[in-house]
């Protein structure tokens, strides 16, 4: 059995792209410091953690620049974490345990007034959110966000070769647009497409829930509250249906009883006649 030493520790770069006008969450900084202290000082030998804040605009350019900086380093893995994301405390350990080229934690985004988990499959003309997540801990999907995604170096190496061959440029992240100039495929979904083209599958650990802060609001908390409310509503509806069922049963029994009495009365009257 190979002993864990600093020389064979897997090097992980935590790359934090900062989108325009998005602040760095203090909770993310705290998470980062805890992981650096834990893996580099308290328990050295397993992983060697480094970090890289990358600023600029637009966000697709920032993400591409971040990946290029990772490739210029000697790290084995890059963990991309958006500046408004707070990963769970054990995120690095749990993602690394899967030993996969691409695996992410579950993140939430916001659309049409509701948060949704960013774990999708392809449908005709687009993408749809995978239902009933959580039943399968490690869920394969066709697309997820780049908000908390662990990527092995070999993925980027092969993707770069393919992109240079096809397009003569290395746009790992690049949004696609339709004829009306509207985004038809987001830049993080394009990354997933590019990975699939060179033979890699996308996985999400549905047991790892990141918190996404949008205008200081926790989307995870909003989602949890909506799920809670949905369960509460379902319980109320079930209770109402049960009560109505009992009332209907009671009413039927009362009617049957009254019909029986009515028949008895008619029998008595017929006998008298």
PDB file of C-alpha atoms in Angstrom:
ATOM      1  CA  UNK A   1       0.000   0.000   0.000  1.00  0.00           C
ATOM      2  CA  UNK A   2       1.391   3.375  -1.050  1.00  0.00           C
ATOM      3  CA  UNK A   3       1.980   5.738   1.850  1.00  0.00           C
ATOM      4  CA  UNK A   4       0.632   9.263   1.607  1.00  0.00           C
ATOM      5  CA  UNK A   5       3.554  11.697   1.402  1.00  0.00           C
ATOM      6  CA  UNK A   6       3.847  15.266   0.194  1.00  0.00           C
ATOM      7  CA  UNK A   7       5.735  14.059  -2.873  1.00  0.00           C
ATOM      8  CA  UNK A   8       2.854  11.883  -4.165  1.00  0.00           C
ATOM      9  CA  UNK A   9       0.025  14.129  -2.981  1.00  0.00           C
ATOM     10  CA  UNK A  10      -2.451  14.926  -5.750  1.00  0.00           C
ATOM     11  CA  UNK A  11      -2.249  18.602  -6.657  1.00  0.00           C
ATOM     12  CA  UNK A  12      -5.611  20.344  -6.825  1.00  0.00           C
ATOM     13  CA  UNK A  13      -6.067  23.910  -8.030  1.00  0.00           C
ATOM     14  CA  UNK A  14      -9.205  25.584  -6.723  1.00  0.00           C
ATOM     15  CA  UNK A  15      -9.935  28.035  -9.518  1.00  0.00           C
ATOM     16  CA  UNK A  16     -12.378  30.817  -8.685  1.00  0.00           C
ATOM     17  CA  UNK A  17     -13.568  32.817 -11.706  1.00  0.00           C
ATOM     18  CA  UNK A  18     -15.118  36.109 -10.678  1.00  0.00           C
ATOM     19  CA  UNK A  19     -17.940  37.254 -12.940  1.00  0.00           C
ATOM     20  CA  UNK A  20     -18.490  40.980 -13.511  1.00  0.00           C
ATOM     21  CA  UNK A  21     -20.354  42.669 -10.637  1.00  0.00           C
ATOM     22  CA  UNK A  22     -20.380  39.448  -8.562  1.00  0.00           C
ATOM     23  CA  UNK A  23     -18.811  39.663  -5.131  1.00  0.00           C
ATOM     24  CA  UNK A  24     -16.659  36.989  -3.500  1.00  0.00           C
ATOM     25  CA  UNK A  25     -18.690  35.376  -0.747  1.00  0.00           C
ATOM     26  CA  UNK A  26     -16.989  35.556   2.651  1.00  0.00           C
ATOM     27  CA  UNK A  27     -18.243  32.044   3.414  1.00  0.00           C
ATOM     28  CA  UNK A  28     -16.380  30.815   0.330  1.00  0.00           C
ATOM     29  CA  UNK A  29     -13.161  32.446   1.563  1.00  0.00           C
ATOM     30  CA  UNK A  30     -13.648  30.748   4.952  1.00  0.00           C
ATOM     31  CA  UNK A  31     -14.224  27.391   3.207  1.00  0.00           C
ATOM     32  CA  UNK A  32     -11.076  27.913   1.142  1.00  0.00           C
ATOM     33  CA  UNK A  33      -8.908  28.741   4.150  1.00  0.00           C
ATOM     34  CA  UNK A  34     -10.212  25.716   6.100  1.00  0.00           C
ATOM     35  CA  UNK A  35      -9.366  23.356   3.224  1.00  0.00           C
ATOM     36  CA  UNK A  36      -5.890  24.788   2.707  1.00  0.00           C
ATOM     37  CA  UNK A  37      -5.117  24.502   6.426  1.00  0.00           C
ATOM     38  CA  UNK A  38      -6.615  20.985   6.611  1.00  0.00           C
ATOM     39  CA  UNK A  39      -4.889  19.425   3.588  1.00  0.00           C
ATOM     40  CA  UNK A  40      -1.646  21.410   3.429  1.00  0.00           C
ATOM     41  CA  UNK A  41      -0.796  21.691   7.133  1.00  0.00           C
ATOM     42  CA  UNK A  42      -2.907  19.548   9.477  1.00  0.00           C
ATOM     43  CA  UNK A  43      -3.085  16.420   7.250  1.00  0.00           C
ATOM     44  CA  UNK A  44      -0.431  16.807   4.514  1.00  0.00           C
ATOM     45  CA  UNK A  45       0.305  14.081   2.008  1.00  0.00           C
ATOM     46  CA  UNK A  46      -3.123  13.360   0.528  1.00  0.00           C
ATOM     47  CA  UNK A  47      -3.809  16.503  -1.472  1.00  0.00           C
ATOM     48  CA  UNK A  48      -1.845  19.668  -2.103  1.00  0.00           C
ATOM     49  CA  UNK A  49      -4.274  22.566  -2.409  1.00  0.00           C
ATOM     50  CA  UNK A  50      -3.618  25.821  -4.270  1.00  0.00           C
ATOM     51  CA  UNK A  51      -6.061  28.551  -5.249  1.00  0.00           C
ATOM     52  CA  UNK A  52      -6.401  31.060  -8.066  1.00  0.00           C
ATOM     53  CA  UNK A  53      -8.795  34.018  -8.271  1.00  0.00           C
ATOM     54  CA  UNK A  54      -9.410  35.009 -11.899  1.00  0.00           C
ATOM     55  CA  UNK A  55     -11.147  38.276 -12.756  1.00  0.00           C
ATOM     56  CA  UNK A  56     -12.337  39.797 -16.030  1.00  0.00           C
ATOM     57  CA  UNK A  57     -15.287  39.887 -18.386  1.00  0.00           C
ATOM     58  CA  UNK A  58     -17.311  38.399 -19.935  1.00  0.00           C
ATOM     59  CA  UNK A  59     -17.603  35.319 -17.737  1.00  0.00           C
ATOM     60  CA  UNK A  60     -16.859  32.897 -20.622  1.00  0.00           C
ATOM     61  CA  UNK A  61     -13.543  34.686 -21.166  1.00  0.00           C
ATOM     62  CA  UNK A  62     -12.785  34.501 -17.431  1.00  0.00           C
ATOM     63  CA  UNK A  63     -13.485  30.756 -17.384  1.00  0.00           C
ATOM     64  CA  UNK A  64     -11.258  30.138 -20.422  1.00  0.00           C
ATOM     65  CA  UNK A  65      -8.473  32.207 -18.885  1.00  0.00           C
ATOM     66  CA  UNK A  66      -8.822  30.223 -15.636  1.00  0.00           C
ATOM     67  CA  UNK A  67      -8.476  26.907 -17.504  1.00  0.00           C
ATOM     68  CA  UNK A  68      -5.433  28.184 -19.406  1.00  0.00           C
ATOM     69  CA  UNK A  69      -3.818  29.178 -16.108  1.00  0.00           C
ATOM     70  CA  UNK A  70      -4.533  25.709 -14.749  1.00  0.00           C
ATOM     71  CA  UNK A  71      -2.893  24.148 -17.820  1.00  0.00           C
ATOM     72  CA  UNK A  72       0.187  26.340 -17.308  1.00  0.00           C
ATOM     73  CA  UNK A  73       0.509  24.951 -13.765  1.00  0.00           C
ATOM     74  CA  UNK A  74       1.559  21.482 -12.584  1.00  0.00           C
ATOM     75  CA  UNK A  75      -1.758  20.591 -10.935  1.00  0.00           C
ATOM     76  CA  UNK A  76      -3.459  17.244 -11.531  1.00  0.00           C
ATOM     77  CA  UNK A  77      -7.010  18.513 -11.030  1.00  0.00           C
ATOM     78  CA  UNK A  78      -8.862  21.801 -11.220  1.00  0.00           C
ATOM     79  CA  UNK A  79     -11.888  22.429  -9.024  1.00  0.00           C
ATOM     80  CA  UNK A  80     -13.788  25.356 -10.510  1.00  0.00           C
ATOM     81  CA  UNK A  81     -15.852  27.193  -7.890  1.00  0.00           C
ATOM     82  CA  UNK A  82     -17.812  30.343  -8.722  1.00  0.00           C
ATOM     83  CA  UNK A  83     -17.282  33.289  -6.388  1.00  0.00           C
ATOM     84  CA  UNK A  84     -20.933  33.265  -5.251  1.00  0.00           C
ATOM     85  CA  UNK A  85     -20.923  29.536  -4.436  1.00  0.00           C
ATOM     86  CA  UNK A  86     -20.312  28.002  -0.999  1.00  0.00           C
ATOM     87  CA  UNK A  87     -19.425  24.289  -1.306  1.00  0.00           C
ATOM     88  CA  UNK A  88     -20.093  21.838   1.539  1.00  0.00           C
ATOM     89  CA  UNK A  89     -17.205  21.411   3.966  1.00  0.00           C
ATOM     90  CA  UNK A  90     -16.284  17.883   2.807  1.00  0.00           C
ATOM     91  CA  UNK A  91     -16.617  18.681  -0.902  1.00  0.00           C
ATOM     92  CA  UNK A  92     -13.023  17.945  -2.005  1.00  0.00           C
ATOM     93  CA  UNK A  93     -12.832  14.576  -0.234  1.00  0.00           C
ATOM     94  CA  UNK A  94     -16.233  13.444  -1.485  1.00  0.00           C
ATOM     95  CA  UNK A  95     -15.618  14.434  -5.119  1.00  0.00           C
ATOM     96  CA  UNK A  96     -12.131  12.902  -5.190  1.00  0.00           C
ATOM     97  CA  UNK A  97     -13.452   9.616  -3.755  1.00  0.00           C
ATOM     98  CA  UNK A  98     -15.361   8.961  -6.983  1.00  0.00           C
ATOM     99  CA  UNK A  99     -12.093   8.836  -8.941  1.00  0.00           C
ATOM    100  CA  UNK A 100     -13.756  10.273 -12.059  1.00  0.00           C
ATOM    101  CA  UNK A 101     -12.421  12.598 -14.774  1.00  0.00           C
ATOM    102  CA  UNK A 102     -15.401  14.965 -14.377  1.00  0.00           C
ATOM    103  CA  UNK A 103     -17.696  15.154 -11.364  1.00  0.00           C
ATOM    104  CA  UNK A 104     -19.500  18.066  -9.772  1.00  0.00           C
ATOM    105  CA  UNK A 105     -21.420  18.923  -6.639  1.00  0.00           C
ATOM    106  CA  UNK A 106     -25.102  19.797  -6.959  1.00  0.00           C
ATOM    107  CA  UNK A 107     -25.693  23.526  -7.465  1.00  0.00           C
ATOM    108  CA  UNK A 108     -28.847  25.561  -7.878  1.00  0.00           C
ATOM    109  CA  UNK A 109     -29.684  28.334 -10.296  1.00  0.00           C
ATOM    110  CA  UNK A 110     -32.665  30.637 -10.684  1.00  0.00           C
ATOM    111  CA  UNK A 111     -35.100  30.873 -13.598  1.00  0.00           C
ATOM    112  CA  UNK A 112     -38.700  31.994 -14.051  1.00  0.00           C
ATOM    113  CA  UNK A 113     -38.970  32.875 -10.389  1.00  0.00           C
ATOM    114  CA  UNK A 114     -37.895  29.471  -9.035  1.00  0.00           C
ATOM    115  CA  UNK A 115     -34.588  27.809  -8.106  1.00  0.00           C
ATOM    116  CA  UNK A 116     -33.739  24.570  -9.871  1.00  0.00           C
ATOM    117  CA  UNK A 117     -30.930  21.995  -9.571  1.00  0.00           C
ATOM    118  CA  UNK A 118     -28.438  22.347 -12.423  1.00  0.00           C
ATOM    119  CA  UNK A 119     -28.392  18.727 -13.530  1.00  0.00           C
ATOM    120  CA  UNK A 120     -29.937  18.193 -16.942  1.00  0.00           C
ATOM    121  CA  UNK A 121     -30.428  15.792 -19.809  1.00  0.00           C
ATOM    122  CA  UNK A 122     -30.912  16.682 -23.441  1.00  0.00           C
ATOM    123  CA  UNK A 123     -34.398  16.840 -24.914  1.00  0.00           C
ATOM    124  CA  UNK A 124     -35.667  17.831 -28.346  1.00  0.00           C
ATOM    125  CA  UNK A 125     -34.486  21.361 -28.883  1.00  0.00           C
ATOM    126  CA  UNK A 126     -32.890  21.887 -25.505  1.00  0.00           C
ATOM    127  CA  UNK A 127     -32.391  20.578 -21.975  1.00  0.00           C
ATOM    128  CA  UNK A 128     -34.640  19.447 -19.155  1.00  0.00           C
ATOM    129  CA  UNK A 129     -33.926  19.144 -15.434  1.00  0.00           C
ATOM    130  CA  UNK A 130     -33.549  15.572 -14.185  1.00  0.00           C
ATOM    131  CA  UNK A 131     -36.447  14.730 -11.865  1.00  0.00           C
ATOM    132  CA  UNK A 132     -36.330  12.955  -8.496  1.00  0.00           C
ATOM    133  CA  UNK A 133     -32.665  13.704  -7.891  1.00  0.00           C
ATOM    134  CA  UNK A 134     -31.200  12.185  -4.780  1.00  0.00           C
ATOM    135  CA  UNK A 135     -32.474   8.654  -5.359  1.00  0.00           C
ATOM    136  CA  UNK A 136     -29.178   8.010  -7.160  1.00  0.00           C
ATOM    137  CA  UNK A 137     -26.174   9.470  -5.302  1.00  0.00           C
ATOM    138  CA  UNK A 138     -23.898   9.585  -8.364  1.00  0.00           C
ATOM    139  CA  UNK A 139     -26.063  10.791 -11.244  1.00  0.00           C
ATOM    140  CA  UNK A 140     -24.882  10.771 -14.844  1.00  0.00           C
ATOM    141  CA  UNK A 141     -26.191  13.696 -16.882  1.00  0.00           C
ATOM    142  CA  UNK A 142     -25.610  15.543 -20.128  1.00  0.00           C
ATOM    143  CA  UNK A 143     -25.077  18.981 -18.627  1.00  0.00           C
ATOM    144  CA  UNK A 144     -24.299  20.687 -15.353  1.00  0.00           C
ATOM    145  CA  UNK A 145     -22.919  24.058 -14.383  1.00  0.00           C
ATOM    146  CA  UNK A 146     -19.296  25.022 -13.853  1.00  0.00           C
ATOM    147  CA  UNK A 147     -20.121  26.390 -10.404  1.00  0.00           C
ATOM    148  CA  UNK A 148     -18.471  23.512  -8.509  1.00  0.00           C
ATOM    149  CA  UNK A 149     -16.875  21.056 -10.924  1.00  0.00           C
ATOM    150  CA  UNK A 150     -13.821  18.829 -10.446  1.00  0.00           C
ATOM    151  CA  UNK A 151     -11.931  18.173 -13.696  1.00  0.00           C
ATOM    152  CA  UNK A 152      -8.911  15.954 -14.277  1.00  0.00           C
ATOM    153  CA  UNK A 153      -6.053  17.395 -16.353  1.00  0.00           C
ATOM    154  CA  UNK A 154      -6.351  14.714 -19.038  1.00  0.00           C
ATOM    155  CA  UNK A 155      -9.852  16.005 -19.919  1.00  0.00           C
ATOM    156  CA  UNK A 156      -8.536  19.480 -20.735  1.00  0.00           C
ATOM    157  CA  UNK A 157      -5.556  18.065 -22.659  1.00  0.00           C
ATOM    158  CA  UNK A 158      -7.786  15.993 -24.949  1.00  0.00           C
ATOM    159  CA  UNK A 159     -10.380  18.749 -25.257  1.00  0.00           C
ATOM    160  CA  UNK A 160      -7.703  21.250 -26.264  1.00  0.00           C
ATOM    161  CA  UNK A 161      -6.407  18.925 -28.987  1.00  0.00           C
ATOM    162  CA  UNK A 162      -9.929  18.420 -30.356  1.00  0.00           C
ATOM    163  CA  UNK A 163     -10.809  22.128 -30.279  1.00  0.00           C
ATOM    164  CA  UNK A 164      -7.594  23.110 -32.072  1.00  0.00           C
ATOM    165  CA  UNK A 165      -8.287  20.461 -34.687  1.00  0.00           C
ATOM    166  CA  UNK A 166     -11.907  21.570 -35.225  1.00  0.00           C
ATOM    167  CA  UNK A 167     -11.851  25.326 -34.660  1.00  0.00           C
ATOM    168  CA  UNK A 168      -8.171  26.368 -34.533  1.00  0.00           C
ATOM    169  CA  UNK A 169      -8.839  27.928 -31.086  1.00  0.00           C
ATOM    170  CA  UNK A 170      -9.309  26.755 -27.510  1.00  0.00           C
ATOM    171  CA  UNK A 171     -12.653  28.120 -26.388  1.00  0.00           C
ATOM    172  CA  UNK A 172     -13.452  25.585 -23.665  1.00  0.00           C
ATOM    173  CA  UNK A 173     -16.362  27.774 -22.586  1.00  0.00           C
ATOM    174  CA  UNK A 174     -18.324  29.524 -25.323  1.00  0.00           C
ATOM    175  CA  UNK A 175     -22.051  30.247 -25.501  1.00  0.00           C
ATOM    176  CA  UNK A 176     -23.968  29.297 -28.645  1.00  0.00           C
ATOM    177  CA  UNK A 177     -26.552  31.610 -30.193  1.00  0.00           C
ATOM    178  CA  UNK A 178     -29.577  31.034 -32.427  1.00  0.00           C
ATOM    179  CA  UNK A 179     -30.571  33.016 -35.531  1.00  0.00           C
ATOM    180  CA  UNK A 180     -32.301  35.627 -33.361  1.00  0.00           C
ATOM    181  CA  UNK A 181     -29.102  36.265 -31.432  1.00  0.00           C
ATOM    182  CA  UNK A 182     -30.430  34.580 -28.289  1.00  0.00           C
ATOM    183  CA  UNK A 183     -28.358  32.117 -26.257  1.00  0.00           C
ATOM    184  CA  UNK A 184     -29.330  28.584 -27.282  1.00  0.00           C
ATOM    185  CA  UNK A 185     -26.684  26.847 -25.159  1.00  0.00           C
ATOM    186  CA  UNK A 186     -24.856  28.325 -22.174  1.00  0.00           C
ATOM    187  CA  UNK A 187     -21.050  28.299 -22.017  1.00  0.00           C
ATOM    188  CA  UNK A 188     -20.910  25.725 -19.194  1.00  0.00           C
ATOM    189  CA  UNK A 189     -23.199  23.383 -21.161  1.00  0.00           C
ATOM    190  CA  UNK A 190     -20.926  23.812 -24.186  1.00  0.00           C
ATOM    191  CA  UNK A 191     -18.034  22.669 -21.974  1.00  0.00           C
ATOM    192  CA  UNK A 192     -20.000  19.500 -21.164  1.00  0.00           C
ATOM    193  CA  UNK A 193     -20.627  18.962 -24.899  1.00  0.00           C
ATOM    194  CA  UNK A 194     -16.925  19.389 -25.622  1.00  0.00           C
ATOM    195  CA  UNK A 195     -16.052  16.868 -22.905  1.00  0.00           C
ATOM    196  CA  UNK A 196     -18.527  14.345 -24.291  1.00  0.00           C
ATOM    197  CA  UNK A 197     -17.042  14.729 -27.788  1.00  0.00           C
ATOM    198  CA  UNK A 198     -13.673  13.510 -26.521  1.00  0.00           C
ATOM    199  CA  UNK A 199     -15.165  10.542 -24.699  1.00  0.00           C
ATOM    200  CA  UNK A 200     -15.907  11.743 -21.159  1.00  0.00           C
ATOM    201  CA  UNK A 201     -19.149  11.444 -19.197  1.00  0.00           C
ATOM    202  CA  UNK A 202     -20.526  14.070 -16.844  1.00  0.00           C
ATOM    203  CA  UNK A 203     -21.473  13.114 -13.292  1.00  0.00           C
ATOM    204  CA  UNK A 204     -22.975  14.979 -10.352  1.00  0.00           C
ATOM    205  CA  UNK A 205     -22.838  13.908  -6.712  1.00  0.00           C
ATOM    206  CA  UNK A 206     -26.422  14.668  -5.689  1.00  0.00           C
ATOM    207  CA  UNK A 207     -25.530  14.206  -2.016  1.00  0.00           C
ATOM    208  CA  UNK A 208     -23.276  17.279  -2.088  1.00  0.00           C
ATOM    209  CA  UNK A 209     -25.378  20.447  -2.079  1.00  0.00           C
ATOM    210  CA  UNK A 210     -23.653  23.765  -2.706  1.00  0.00           C
ATOM    211  CA  UNK A 211     -25.162  27.029  -1.600  1.00  0.00           C
ATOM    212  CA  UNK A 212     -25.583  29.638  -4.345  1.00  0.00           C
ATOM    213  CA  UNK A 213     -25.862  33.205  -3.107  1.00  0.00           C
ATOM    214  CA  UNK A 214     -27.888  35.423  -5.436  1.00  0.00           C
ATOM    215  CA  UNK A 215     -28.244  39.016  -4.236  1.00  0.00           C
ATOM    216  CA  UNK A 216     -27.407  37.717  -0.729  1.00  0.00           C
ATOM    217  CA  UNK A 217     -30.216  35.157  -0.988  1.00  0.00           C
ATOM    218  CA  UNK A 218     -29.460  31.471  -0.518  1.00  0.00           C
ATOM    219  CA  UNK A 219     -30.959  29.551  -3.459  1.00  0.00           C
ATOM    220  CA  UNK A 220     -30.405  26.279  -1.629  1.00  0.00           C
ATOM    221  CA  UNK A 221     -32.447  27.611   1.291  1.00  0.00           C
ATOM    222  CA  UNK A 222     -35.166  28.877  -1.067  1.00  0.00           C
ATOM    223  CA  UNK A 223     -35.255  25.477  -2.784  1.00  0.00           C
ATOM    224  CA  UNK A 224     -35.414  23.674   0.579  1.00  0.00           C
ATOM    225  CA  UNK A 225     -38.295  25.907   1.657  1.00  0.00           C
ATOM    226  CA  UNK A 226     -40.163  25.254  -1.603  1.00  0.00           C
ATOM    227  CA  UNK A 227     -39.676  21.492  -1.211  1.00  0.00           C
ATOM    228  CA  UNK A 228     -40.848  21.797   2.402  1.00  0.00           C
ATOM    229  CA  UNK A 229     -43.855  23.842   1.306  1.00  0.00           C
ATOM    230  CA  UNK A 230     -44.633  21.338  -1.452  1.00  0.00           C
ATOM    231  CA  UNK A 231     -44.566  18.474   1.074  1.00  0.00           C
ATOM    232  CA  UNK A 232     -46.740  20.505   3.444  1.00  0.00           C
ATOM    233  CA  UNK A 233     -49.198  21.250   0.625  1.00  0.00           C
ATOM    234  CA  UNK A 234     -49.231  17.580  -0.397  1.00  0.00           C
ATOM    235  CA  UNK A 235     -49.916  16.578   3.202  1.00  0.00           C
ATOM    236  CA  UNK A 236     -52.751  19.116   3.451  1.00  0.00           C
ATOM    237  CA  UNK A 237     -54.253  17.899   0.163  1.00  0.00           C
ATOM    238  CA  UNK A 238     -54.033  14.258   1.295  1.00  0.00           C
ATOM    239  CA  UNK A 239     -55.676  15.152   4.594  1.00  0.00           C
ATOM    240  CA  UNK A 240     -58.430  17.041   2.768  1.00  0.00           C
ATOM    241  CA  UNK A 241     -58.993  14.134   0.356  1.00  0.00           C
ATOM    242  CA  UNK A 242     -59.085  11.691   3.262  1.00  0.00           C
ATOM    243  CA  UNK A 243     -61.612  13.865   5.126  1.00  0.00           C
ATOM    244  CA  UNK A 244     -63.779  14.192   1.997  1.00  0.00           C
ATOM    245  CA  UNK A 245     -63.565  10.418   1.520  1.00  0.00           C
ATOM    246  CA  UNK A 246     -64.704   9.822   5.096  1.00  0.00           C
ATOM    247  CA  UNK A 247     -67.551  12.328   4.684  1.00  0.00           C
ATOM    248  CA  UNK A 248     -68.657  10.689   1.445  1.00  0.00           C
ATOM    249  CA  UNK A 249     -68.563   7.271   3.118  1.00  0.00           C
ATOM    250  CA  UNK A 250     -70.532   8.567   6.079  1.00  0.00           C
ATOM    251  CA  UNK A 251     -73.043  10.241   3.757  1.00  0.00           C
ATOM    252  CA  UNK A 252     -73.446   7.032   1.724  1.00  0.00           C
ATOM    253  CA  UNK A 253     -74.026   5.009   4.883  1.00  0.00           C
ATOM    254  CA  UNK A 254     -76.574   7.568   6.109  1.00  0.00           C
ATOM    255  CA  UNK A 255     -78.393   7.469   2.760  1.00  0.00           C
ATOM    256  CA  UNK A 256     -78.436   3.663   2.755  1.00  0.00           C
ATOM    257  CA  UNK A 257     -79.774   3.705   6.298  1.00  0.00           C
ATOM    258  CA  UNK A 258     -82.481   6.226   5.380  1.00  0.00           C
ATOM    259  CA  UNK A 259     -83.395   4.262   2.240  1.00  0.00           C
ATOM    260  CA  UNK A 260     -83.780   1.156   4.397  1.00  0.00           C
ATOM    261  CA  UNK A 261     -86.086   3.003   6.790  1.00  0.00           C
ATOM    262  CA  UNK A 262     -88.099   4.350   3.878  1.00  0.00           C
ATOM    263  CA  UNK A 263     -88.588   0.834   2.448  1.00  0.00           C
ATOM    264  CA  UNK A 264     -89.694  -0.434   5.867  1.00  0.00           C
ATOM    265  CA  UNK A 265     -92.222   2.418   6.150  1.00  0.00           C
ATOM    266  CA  UNK A 266     -93.636   1.687   2.697  1.00  0.00           C
ATOM    267  CA  UNK A 267     -93.969  -2.015   3.623  1.00  0.00           C
ATOM    268  CA  UNK A 268     -95.907  -1.134   6.748  1.00  0.00           C
ATOM    269  CA  UNK A 269     -98.251   1.177   4.827  1.00  0.00           C
ATOM    270  CA  UNK A 270     -98.834  -1.501   2.140  1.00  0.00           C
ATOM    271  CA  UNK A 271     -99.661  -4.052   4.890  1.00  0.00           C
ATOM    272  CA  UNK A 272    -102.166  -1.681   6.465  1.00  0.00           C
ATOM    273  CA  UNK A 273    -103.922  -1.201   3.114  1.00  0.00           C
TER     274      UNK A 273
END
